Coordinates of C-alpha atoms and ligand atoms in Angstrom, one line a residue:
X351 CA 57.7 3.4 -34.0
X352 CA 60.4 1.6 -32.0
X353 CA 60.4 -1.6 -30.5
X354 CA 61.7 -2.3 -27.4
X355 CA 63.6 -6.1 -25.9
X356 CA 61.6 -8.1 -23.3
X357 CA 64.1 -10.3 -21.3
X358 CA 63.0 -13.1 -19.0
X359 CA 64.5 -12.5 -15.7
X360 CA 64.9 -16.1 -14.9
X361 CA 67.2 -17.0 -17.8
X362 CA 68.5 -12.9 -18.4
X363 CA 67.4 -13.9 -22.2
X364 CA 66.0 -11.7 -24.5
X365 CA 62.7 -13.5 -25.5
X366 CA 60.3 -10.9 -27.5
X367 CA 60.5 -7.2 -28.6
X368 CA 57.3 -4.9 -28.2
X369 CA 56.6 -1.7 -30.5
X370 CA 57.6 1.3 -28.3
X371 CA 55.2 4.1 -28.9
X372 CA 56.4 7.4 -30.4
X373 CA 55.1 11.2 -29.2
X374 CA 53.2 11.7 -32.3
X375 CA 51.4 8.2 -31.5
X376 CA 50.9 8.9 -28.4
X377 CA 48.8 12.3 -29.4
X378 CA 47.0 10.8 -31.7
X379 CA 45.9 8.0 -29.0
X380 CA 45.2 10.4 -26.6
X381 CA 42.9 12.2 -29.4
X382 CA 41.3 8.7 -30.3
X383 CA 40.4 8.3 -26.6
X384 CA 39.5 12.4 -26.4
X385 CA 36.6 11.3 -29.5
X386 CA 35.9 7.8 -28.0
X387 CA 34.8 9.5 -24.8
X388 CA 31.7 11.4 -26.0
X389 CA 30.1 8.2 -26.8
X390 CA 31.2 5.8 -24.1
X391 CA 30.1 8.4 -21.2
X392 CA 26.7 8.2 -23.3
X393 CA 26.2 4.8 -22.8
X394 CA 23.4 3.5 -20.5
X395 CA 24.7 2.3 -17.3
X396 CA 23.4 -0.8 -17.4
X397 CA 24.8 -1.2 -20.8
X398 CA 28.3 0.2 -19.7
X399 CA 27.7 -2.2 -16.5
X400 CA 27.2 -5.3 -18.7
X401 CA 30.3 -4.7 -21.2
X402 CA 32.7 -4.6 -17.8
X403 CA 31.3 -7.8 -16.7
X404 CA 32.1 -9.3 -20.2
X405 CA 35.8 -8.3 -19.9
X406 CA 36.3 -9.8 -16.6
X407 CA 34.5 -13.1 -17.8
X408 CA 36.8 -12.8 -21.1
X409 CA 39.7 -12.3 -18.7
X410 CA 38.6 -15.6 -16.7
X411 CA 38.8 -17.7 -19.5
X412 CA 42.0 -16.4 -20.3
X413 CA 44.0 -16.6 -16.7
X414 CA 46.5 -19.2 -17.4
X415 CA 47.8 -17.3 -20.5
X416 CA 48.0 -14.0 -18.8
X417 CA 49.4 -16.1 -15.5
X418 CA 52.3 -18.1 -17.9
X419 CA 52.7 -14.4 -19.7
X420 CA 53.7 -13.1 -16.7
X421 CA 55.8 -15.7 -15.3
X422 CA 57.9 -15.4 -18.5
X423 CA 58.0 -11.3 -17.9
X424 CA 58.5 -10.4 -14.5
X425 CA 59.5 -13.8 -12.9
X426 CA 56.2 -14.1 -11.0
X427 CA 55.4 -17.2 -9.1
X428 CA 52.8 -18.8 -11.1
X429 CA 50.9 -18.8 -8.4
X430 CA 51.1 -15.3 -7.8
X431 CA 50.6 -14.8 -11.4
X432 CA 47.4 -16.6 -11.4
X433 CA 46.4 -14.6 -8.5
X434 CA 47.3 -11.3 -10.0
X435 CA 45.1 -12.5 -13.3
X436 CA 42.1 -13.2 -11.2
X437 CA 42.5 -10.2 -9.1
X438 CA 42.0 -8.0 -12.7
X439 CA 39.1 -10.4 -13.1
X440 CA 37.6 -9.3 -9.6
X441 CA 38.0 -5.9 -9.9
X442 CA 36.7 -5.4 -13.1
X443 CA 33.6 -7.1 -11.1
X444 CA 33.7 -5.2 -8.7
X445 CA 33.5 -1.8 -10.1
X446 CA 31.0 -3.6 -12.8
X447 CA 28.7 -2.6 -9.9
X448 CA 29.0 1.0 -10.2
X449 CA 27.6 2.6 -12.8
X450 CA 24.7 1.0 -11.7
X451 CA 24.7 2.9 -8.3
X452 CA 26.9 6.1 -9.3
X453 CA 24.1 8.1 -7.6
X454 CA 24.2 12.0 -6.7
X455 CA 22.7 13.8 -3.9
X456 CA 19.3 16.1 -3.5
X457 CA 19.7 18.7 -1.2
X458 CA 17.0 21.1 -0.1
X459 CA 17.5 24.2 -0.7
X460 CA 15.4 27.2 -0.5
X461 CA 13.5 28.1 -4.5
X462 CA 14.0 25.6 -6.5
X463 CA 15.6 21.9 -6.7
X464 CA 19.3 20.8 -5.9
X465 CA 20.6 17.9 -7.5
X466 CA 24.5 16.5 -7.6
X467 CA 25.5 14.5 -10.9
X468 CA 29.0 12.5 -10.6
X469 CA 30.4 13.0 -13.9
X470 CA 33.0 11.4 -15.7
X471 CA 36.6 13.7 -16.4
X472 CA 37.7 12.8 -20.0
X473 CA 40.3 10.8 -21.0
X474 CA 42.6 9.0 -17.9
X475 CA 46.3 8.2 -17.7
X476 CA 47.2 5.5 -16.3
X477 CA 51.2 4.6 -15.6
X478 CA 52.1 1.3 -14.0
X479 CA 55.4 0.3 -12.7
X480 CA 56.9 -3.3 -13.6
X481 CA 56.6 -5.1 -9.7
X482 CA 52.9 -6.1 -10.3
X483 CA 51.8 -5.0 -14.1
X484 CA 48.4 -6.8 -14.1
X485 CA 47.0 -6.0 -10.7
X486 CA 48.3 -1.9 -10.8
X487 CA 46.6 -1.6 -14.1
X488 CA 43.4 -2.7 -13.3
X489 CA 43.0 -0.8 -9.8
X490 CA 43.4 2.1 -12.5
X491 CA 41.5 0.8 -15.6
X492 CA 38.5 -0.5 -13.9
X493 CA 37.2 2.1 -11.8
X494 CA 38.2 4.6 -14.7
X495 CA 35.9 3.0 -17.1
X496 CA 33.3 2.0 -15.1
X497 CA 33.0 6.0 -13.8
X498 CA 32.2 6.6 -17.8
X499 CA 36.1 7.7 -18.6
X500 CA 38.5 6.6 -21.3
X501 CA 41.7 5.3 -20.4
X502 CA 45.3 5.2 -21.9
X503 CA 47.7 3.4 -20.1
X504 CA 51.4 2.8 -20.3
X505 CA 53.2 -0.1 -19.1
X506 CA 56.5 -0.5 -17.9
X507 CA 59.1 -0.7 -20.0
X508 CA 60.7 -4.0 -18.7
X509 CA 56.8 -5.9 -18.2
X510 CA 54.5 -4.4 -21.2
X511 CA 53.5 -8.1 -22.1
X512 CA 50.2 -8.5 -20.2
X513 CA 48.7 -5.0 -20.5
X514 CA 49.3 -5.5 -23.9
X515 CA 47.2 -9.1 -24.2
X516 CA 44.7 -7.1 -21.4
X517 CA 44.3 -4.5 -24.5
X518 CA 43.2 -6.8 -26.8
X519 CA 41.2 -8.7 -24.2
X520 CA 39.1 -5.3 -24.2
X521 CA 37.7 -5.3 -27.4
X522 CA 37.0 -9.2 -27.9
X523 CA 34.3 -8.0 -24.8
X524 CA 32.9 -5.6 -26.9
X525 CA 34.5 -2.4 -25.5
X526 CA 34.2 0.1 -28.1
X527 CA 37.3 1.0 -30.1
X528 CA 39.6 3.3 -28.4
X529 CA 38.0 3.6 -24.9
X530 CA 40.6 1.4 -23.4
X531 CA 44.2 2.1 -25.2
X532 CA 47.4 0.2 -24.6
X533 CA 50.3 2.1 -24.9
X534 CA 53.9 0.3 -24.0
X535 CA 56.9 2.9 -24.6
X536 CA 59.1 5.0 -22.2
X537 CA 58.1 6.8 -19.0
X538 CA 60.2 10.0 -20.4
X539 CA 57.9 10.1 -23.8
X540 CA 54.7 8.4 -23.3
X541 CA 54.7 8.6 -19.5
X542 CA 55.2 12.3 -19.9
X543 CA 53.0 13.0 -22.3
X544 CA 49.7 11.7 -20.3
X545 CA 51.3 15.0 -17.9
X546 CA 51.5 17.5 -20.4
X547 CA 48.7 16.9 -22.6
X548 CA 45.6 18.9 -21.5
X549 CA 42.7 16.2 -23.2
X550 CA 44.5 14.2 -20.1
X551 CA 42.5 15.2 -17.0
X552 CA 43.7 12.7 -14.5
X553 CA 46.9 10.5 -14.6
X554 CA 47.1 7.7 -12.0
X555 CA 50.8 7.0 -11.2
X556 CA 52.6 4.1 -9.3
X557 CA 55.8 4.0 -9.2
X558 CA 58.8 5.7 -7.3
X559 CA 58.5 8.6 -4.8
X560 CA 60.6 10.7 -7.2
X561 CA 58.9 9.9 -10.5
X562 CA 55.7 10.5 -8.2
X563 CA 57.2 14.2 -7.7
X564 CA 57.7 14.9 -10.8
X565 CA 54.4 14.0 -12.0
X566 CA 52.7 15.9 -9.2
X567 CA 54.5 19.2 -10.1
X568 CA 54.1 18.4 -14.1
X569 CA 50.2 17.8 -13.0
X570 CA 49.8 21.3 -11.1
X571 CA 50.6 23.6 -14.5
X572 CA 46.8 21.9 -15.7
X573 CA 45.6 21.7 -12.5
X574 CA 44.9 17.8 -13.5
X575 CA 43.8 15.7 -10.8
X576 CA 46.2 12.9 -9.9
X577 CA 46.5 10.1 -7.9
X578 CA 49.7 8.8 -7.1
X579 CA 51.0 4.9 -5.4
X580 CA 54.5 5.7 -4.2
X581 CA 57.3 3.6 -2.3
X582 CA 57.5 2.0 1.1
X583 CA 59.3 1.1 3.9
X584 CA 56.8 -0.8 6.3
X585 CA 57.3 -2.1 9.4
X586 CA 56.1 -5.3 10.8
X587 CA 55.9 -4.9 14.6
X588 CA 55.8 -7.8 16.7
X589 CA 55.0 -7.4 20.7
X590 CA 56.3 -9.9 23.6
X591 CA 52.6 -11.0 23.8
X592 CA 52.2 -12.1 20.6
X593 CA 51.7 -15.5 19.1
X594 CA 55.4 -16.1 18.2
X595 CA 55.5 -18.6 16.2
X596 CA 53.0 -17.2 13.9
X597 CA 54.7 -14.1 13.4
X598 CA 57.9 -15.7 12.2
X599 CA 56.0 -18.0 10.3
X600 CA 54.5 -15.5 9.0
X601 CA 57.3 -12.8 8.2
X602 CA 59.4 -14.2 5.1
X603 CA 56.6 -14.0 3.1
X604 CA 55.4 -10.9 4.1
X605 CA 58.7 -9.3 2.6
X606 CA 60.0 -11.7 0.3
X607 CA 56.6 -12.1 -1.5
X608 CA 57.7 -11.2 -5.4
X609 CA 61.0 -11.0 -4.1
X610 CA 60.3 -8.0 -2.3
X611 CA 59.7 -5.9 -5.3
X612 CA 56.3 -5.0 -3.3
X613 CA 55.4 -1.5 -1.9
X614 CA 53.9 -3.3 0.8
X615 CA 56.8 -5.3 1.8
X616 CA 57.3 -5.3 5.5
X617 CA 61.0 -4.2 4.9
X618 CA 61.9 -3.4 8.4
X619 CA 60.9 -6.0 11.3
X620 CA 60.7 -4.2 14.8
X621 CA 60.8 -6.8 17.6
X622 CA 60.1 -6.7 21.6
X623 CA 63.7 -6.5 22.8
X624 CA 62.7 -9.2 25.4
X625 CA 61.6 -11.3 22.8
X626 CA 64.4 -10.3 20.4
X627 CA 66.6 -13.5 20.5
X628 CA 63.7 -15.7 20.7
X629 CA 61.7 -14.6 17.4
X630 CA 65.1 -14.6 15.6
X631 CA 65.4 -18.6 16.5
X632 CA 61.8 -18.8 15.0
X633 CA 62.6 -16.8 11.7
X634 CA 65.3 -18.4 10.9
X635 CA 64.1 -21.8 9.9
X636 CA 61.0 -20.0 8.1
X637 CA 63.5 -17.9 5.8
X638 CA 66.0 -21.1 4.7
X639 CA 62.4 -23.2 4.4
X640 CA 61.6 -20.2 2.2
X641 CA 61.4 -21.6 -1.4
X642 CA 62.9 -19.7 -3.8
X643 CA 62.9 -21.7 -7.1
X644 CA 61.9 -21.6 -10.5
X645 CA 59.2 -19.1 -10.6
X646 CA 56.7 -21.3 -12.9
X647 CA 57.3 -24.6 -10.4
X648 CA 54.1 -24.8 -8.9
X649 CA 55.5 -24.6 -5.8
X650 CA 57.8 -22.3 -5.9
X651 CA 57.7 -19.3 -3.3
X652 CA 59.8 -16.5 -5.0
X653 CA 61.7 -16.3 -8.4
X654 CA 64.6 -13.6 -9.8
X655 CA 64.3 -10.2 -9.5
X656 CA 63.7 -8.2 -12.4
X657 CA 66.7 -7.0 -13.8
X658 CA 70.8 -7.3 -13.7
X659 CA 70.2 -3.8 -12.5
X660 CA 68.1 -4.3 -9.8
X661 CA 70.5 -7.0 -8.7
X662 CA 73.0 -4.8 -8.1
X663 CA 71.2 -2.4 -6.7
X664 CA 69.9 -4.8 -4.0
X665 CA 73.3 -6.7 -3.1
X666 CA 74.7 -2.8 -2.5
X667 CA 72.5 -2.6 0.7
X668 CA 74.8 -5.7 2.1
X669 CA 78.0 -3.6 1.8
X670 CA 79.2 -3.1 5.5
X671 CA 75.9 -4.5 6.9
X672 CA 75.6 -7.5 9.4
X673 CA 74.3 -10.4 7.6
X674 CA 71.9 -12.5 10.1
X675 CA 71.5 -15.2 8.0
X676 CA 70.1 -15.6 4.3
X677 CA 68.0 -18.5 2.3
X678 CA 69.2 -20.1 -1.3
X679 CA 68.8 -19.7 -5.0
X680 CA 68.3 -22.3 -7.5
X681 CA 71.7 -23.1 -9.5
X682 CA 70.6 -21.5 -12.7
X683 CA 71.3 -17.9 -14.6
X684 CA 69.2 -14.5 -14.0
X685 CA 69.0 -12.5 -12.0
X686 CA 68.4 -14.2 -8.6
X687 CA 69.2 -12.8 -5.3
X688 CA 68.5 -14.9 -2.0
X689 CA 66.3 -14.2 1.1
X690 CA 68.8 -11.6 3.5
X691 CA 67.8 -10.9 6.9
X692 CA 70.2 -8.2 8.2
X693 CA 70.3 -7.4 11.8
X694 CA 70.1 -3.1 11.7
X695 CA 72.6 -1.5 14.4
X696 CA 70.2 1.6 15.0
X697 CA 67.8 3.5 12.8
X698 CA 70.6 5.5 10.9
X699 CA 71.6 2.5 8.8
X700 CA 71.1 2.8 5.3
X701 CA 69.2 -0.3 4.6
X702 CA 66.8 0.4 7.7
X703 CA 66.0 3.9 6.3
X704 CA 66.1 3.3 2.0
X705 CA 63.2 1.2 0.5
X706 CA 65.4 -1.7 -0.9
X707 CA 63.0 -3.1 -3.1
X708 CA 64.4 -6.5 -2.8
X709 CA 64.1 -9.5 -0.5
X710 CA 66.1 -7.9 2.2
X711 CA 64.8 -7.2 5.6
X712 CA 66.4 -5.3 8.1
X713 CA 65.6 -6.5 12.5
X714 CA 65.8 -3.6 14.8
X715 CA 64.9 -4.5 18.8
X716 CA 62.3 -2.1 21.1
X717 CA 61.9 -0.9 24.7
X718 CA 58.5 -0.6 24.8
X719 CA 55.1 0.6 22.5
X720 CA 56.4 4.2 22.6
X721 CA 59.4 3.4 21.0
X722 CA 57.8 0.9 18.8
X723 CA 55.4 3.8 17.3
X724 CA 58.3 6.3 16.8
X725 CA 60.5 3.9 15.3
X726 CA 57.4 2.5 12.7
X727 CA 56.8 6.4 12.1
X728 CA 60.6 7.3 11.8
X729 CA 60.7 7.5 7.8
X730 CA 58.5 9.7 5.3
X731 CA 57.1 6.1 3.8
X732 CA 53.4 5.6 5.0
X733 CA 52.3 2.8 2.5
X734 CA 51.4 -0.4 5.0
X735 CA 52.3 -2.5 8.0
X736 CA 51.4 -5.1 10.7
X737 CA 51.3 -5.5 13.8
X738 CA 51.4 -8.6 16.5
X739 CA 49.7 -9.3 19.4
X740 CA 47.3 -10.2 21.8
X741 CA 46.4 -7.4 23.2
X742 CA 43.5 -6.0 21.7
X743 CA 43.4 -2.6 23.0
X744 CA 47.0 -2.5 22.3
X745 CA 46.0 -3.6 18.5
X746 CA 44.1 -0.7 18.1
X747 CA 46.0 2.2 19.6
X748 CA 49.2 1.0 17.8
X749 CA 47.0 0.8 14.3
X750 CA 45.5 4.6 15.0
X751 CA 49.3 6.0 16.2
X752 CA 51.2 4.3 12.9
X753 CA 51.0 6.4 10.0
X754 CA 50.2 4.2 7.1
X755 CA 47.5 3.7 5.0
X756 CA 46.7 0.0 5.4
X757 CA 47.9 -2.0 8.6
X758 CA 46.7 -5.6 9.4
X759 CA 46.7 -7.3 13.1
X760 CA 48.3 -10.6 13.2
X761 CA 48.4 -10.6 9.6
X762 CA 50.8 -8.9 6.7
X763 CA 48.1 -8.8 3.8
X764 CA 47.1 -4.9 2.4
X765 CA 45.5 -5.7 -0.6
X766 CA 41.5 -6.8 -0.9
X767 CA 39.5 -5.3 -3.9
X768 CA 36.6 -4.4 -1.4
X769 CA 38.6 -1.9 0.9
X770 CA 40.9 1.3 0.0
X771 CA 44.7 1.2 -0.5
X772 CA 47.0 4.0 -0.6
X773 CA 49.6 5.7 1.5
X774 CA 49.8 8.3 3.6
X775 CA 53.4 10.8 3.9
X776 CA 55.3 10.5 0.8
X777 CA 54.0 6.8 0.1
X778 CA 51.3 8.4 -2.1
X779 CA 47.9 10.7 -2.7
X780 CA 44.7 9.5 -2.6
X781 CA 43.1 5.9 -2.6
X782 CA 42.3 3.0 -4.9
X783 CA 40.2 0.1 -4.9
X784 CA 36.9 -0.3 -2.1
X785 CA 33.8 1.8 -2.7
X786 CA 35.3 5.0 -3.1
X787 CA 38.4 4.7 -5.6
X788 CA 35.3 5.1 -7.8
X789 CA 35.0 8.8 -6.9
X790 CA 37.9 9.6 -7.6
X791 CA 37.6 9.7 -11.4
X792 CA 34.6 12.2 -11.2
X793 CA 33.7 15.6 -10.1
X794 CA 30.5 16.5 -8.6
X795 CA 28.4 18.9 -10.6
X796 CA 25.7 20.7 -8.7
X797 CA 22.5 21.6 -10.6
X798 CA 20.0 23.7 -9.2
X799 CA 16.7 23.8 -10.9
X800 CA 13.8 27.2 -9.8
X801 CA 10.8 26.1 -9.6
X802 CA 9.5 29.5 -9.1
X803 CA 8.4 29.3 -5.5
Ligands
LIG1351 P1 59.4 4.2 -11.8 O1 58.9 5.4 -11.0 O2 60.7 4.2 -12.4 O3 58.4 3.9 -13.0 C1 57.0 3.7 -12.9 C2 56.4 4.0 -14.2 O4 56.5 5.4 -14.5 C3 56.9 3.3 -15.4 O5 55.9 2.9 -16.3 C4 57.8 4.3 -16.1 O6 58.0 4.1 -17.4 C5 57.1 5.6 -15.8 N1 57.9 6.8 -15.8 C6 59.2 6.9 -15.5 N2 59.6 8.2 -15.6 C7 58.5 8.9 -16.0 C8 58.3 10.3 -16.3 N3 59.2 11.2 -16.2 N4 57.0 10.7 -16.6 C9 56.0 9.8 -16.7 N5 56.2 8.5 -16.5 C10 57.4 8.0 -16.1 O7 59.1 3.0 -10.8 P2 59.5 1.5 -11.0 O8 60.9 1.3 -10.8 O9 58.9 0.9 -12.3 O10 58.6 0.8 -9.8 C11 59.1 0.6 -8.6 C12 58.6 1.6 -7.6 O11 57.2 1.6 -7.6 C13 59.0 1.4 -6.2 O12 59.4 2.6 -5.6 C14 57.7 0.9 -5.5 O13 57.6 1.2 -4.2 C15 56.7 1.7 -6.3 N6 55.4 1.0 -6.2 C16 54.4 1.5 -5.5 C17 53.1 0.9 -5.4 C18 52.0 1.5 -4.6 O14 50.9 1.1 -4.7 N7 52.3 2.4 -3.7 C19 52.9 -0.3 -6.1 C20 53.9 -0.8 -6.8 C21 55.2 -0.1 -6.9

């Protein structure tokens, strides 16, 4: 086995190295979690119920390390970190409920009796991407699990450090031995193999549209279910008639939130032309007030990106565009990159059109709420988005004529454990989180019992 560096963005300094998991590992995981299967979907609901409520508890009492962990990793605010830790916490909750209620149907049908069973798949894949490592994983993990299935999952390459601890977290709750499997290594080996091994019967993916792709088309030669999180490139449409200052408020954080390394970033800010000049007044203060500082200061807002690579990648969106204005960075190495609001000259622009993944947004004036709607729906993205206003019949034709899968009103947030999430387009297949994420990780049997009438 390997071992792979982990750098800490803020400093660029190599601080840890991680085995990286090897092919023949990873089969004889996947086999592990093939065995481990044919007892955990055997164990009683209430008993499978009680074990998921011990790992979120464990994971309570362990949220600051998880939180610092992933401050060191990925640069997360701590407060965002802490959030992220409690959010695995409240899923794992969540879906704690379910095995509980995991009912099937009777129908009535003519002879005999008709019953449905939900039954679990097997073993499940699950691939996370390095922008939010805790959270991703345990939209995946915990419904998985709690539907009677046995999970592998592989983290990113650059942020394996808390699904690692998560792991380990598992079995000091009592989880049985290789239901719940950890395995950091590379999307082209690991990654891979959750597509082309047939004990796999699901893989979850989030990641990019084009790694998304590729796993849908590797999926199809098993016919293994998928479901896949893919990019973004929402919009964030503010009308004349809405409460102004709330929406600039409002808007730096909505896209500069993990330093737009978010799916969900509202990446592309349409605006009322006749309130155009007005909003940019209001958004301008709110993005230089925007603190970007040392991502375990307790008040800091934003920290570095992830990488030296997505650096660059990010700055190349500036080349040739007009630069509205832009917040600060601390005075310190890593890979830092400040708050950029660029002013889009019409929808061909590169950075209007590209998801950016950064803390860049691009402003783009509109006529009217036609031209609002066809601009929002002018991409192949479909993940989130918000809209501004007063008006609520506006409100809610606007919400049913964008295509995304999770739009707020007067308000940027996508993400509560209760409801779906997913996109629509090419921003992804199917939905996590909310009652029926659950689903998802089952297929309906249909018994029909003669009684001889
Ligand atoms: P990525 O697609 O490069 O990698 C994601 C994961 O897939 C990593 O674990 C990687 O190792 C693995 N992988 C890479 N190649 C693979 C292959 N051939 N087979 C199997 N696995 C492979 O994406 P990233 O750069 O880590 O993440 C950023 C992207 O993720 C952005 O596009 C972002 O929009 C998207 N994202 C989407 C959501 C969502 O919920 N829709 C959430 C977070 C991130």
């Amino acid at each position: 086995m390997g071992t792979t560096e982990v750098i800490d963005p803020s400093t660029g300094e190599v601080f840890t190295t991680v085995p990286s998991t090897g092919l023949e590992e990873t089969d004889a995981a996947i086999d592990r979690a093939r065995k481990a299967f044919t007892g955990w979907r055997r164990v009683a609901p209430g008993d499978r119920a009680r074990l998921l409520r011990r790992f979120a508890a464990v994971v309570e009492d362990h949220i600051e390390e998880l939180a610092r962990l992933e401050v060191r990793n990925a640069g997360h605010t701590i407060g965002n970190a802490r959030w992220e830790a409690g959010n695995v916490r409240d899923v794992l909750n969540y879906y704690a409920g379910a095995p509980e209620r995991l009912s099937g149907r009777q129908i009535p049908v003519a002879g005999g009796v008709d019953v449905t069973f939900h039954e679990p798949l097997g073993v499940v894949g699950i691939i996370v991407p390095w922008n939010f490592p805790m959270p991703i994983a345990g939209w995946g993990f915990a419904p998985a699990l709690a539907a009677g299935n046995t999970v592998v999952l592989k983290p990113a390459e650059l942020t394996p450090l808390t699904a690692i601890r998560l792991g380990e977290l598992a079995l000091e709750a009592g989880l049985p031995e290789d239901v719940f499997q950890v395995l950091p290594g590379k999307g082209s080996v690991v990654g891979q193999r959750f597509v082309t091994h047939p004990a796999v019967r699901k893989v979850c993916f989030t990641g990019s549209t084009e790694v998304g792709k590729s796993i849908m088309a590797g999926c199809a030669d098993q016919v293994k279910r998928v479901t896949l999180e893919l990019g973004g490139k929402s919009a964030n449409i503010v009308f004349a008639d809405a409460d102004l200052p709330a929406a600039a408020a409002a808007a730096p954080g909505a896209v500069f939130d993990n330093a737009g390394q978010d799916c969900c970033a509202r990446s592309r800010i349409l605006v009322e032309a006749s309130v155009y000049d007005r909003f940019l007044a209001l958004f301008e203060p709110a993005v230089r007030d925007f603190r970007v500082l040392d991502p375990s200061d307790d008040s800091s807002e934003m920290g570095p990106l992830i990488s030296s690579g997505q650096r660059s990648s990010v700055a190349s969106y500036l080349d040739g565009a007009d630069v509205a204005f832009r917040g600060s960075v601390p005075d310190q190495s890593g890979w830092w990159f400040p708050p950029t609001v660029l002013l889009a000259r019409n929808r061909a622009d590169r950075h209007w059109r590209e998801e950016i993944f950064g803390p860049v947004v691009s402003v783009l004036p509109f006529r009217d709420e036609a031209e609002a709607i066809e601009l929002a729906n002018d991409t192949e993205y479909g993940l989130s988005g918000s809209i501004w206003t007063r008006d609520v019949g506006r409100a809610l034709r606007v919400s049913r004529a964008v295509e995304t899968g999770a739009l707020s009103v007067n308000s940027n947030s996508s993400v509560r454990y209760w409801t779906p999430f997913g996109g629509m387009k090419q921003s992804g297949l199917g939905r996590e989180l909310g009652p029926d994420a659950l689903l998802s990780f089952t297929d309906v049997k249909n018994v029909f019992l003669a009684t001889g009438d």
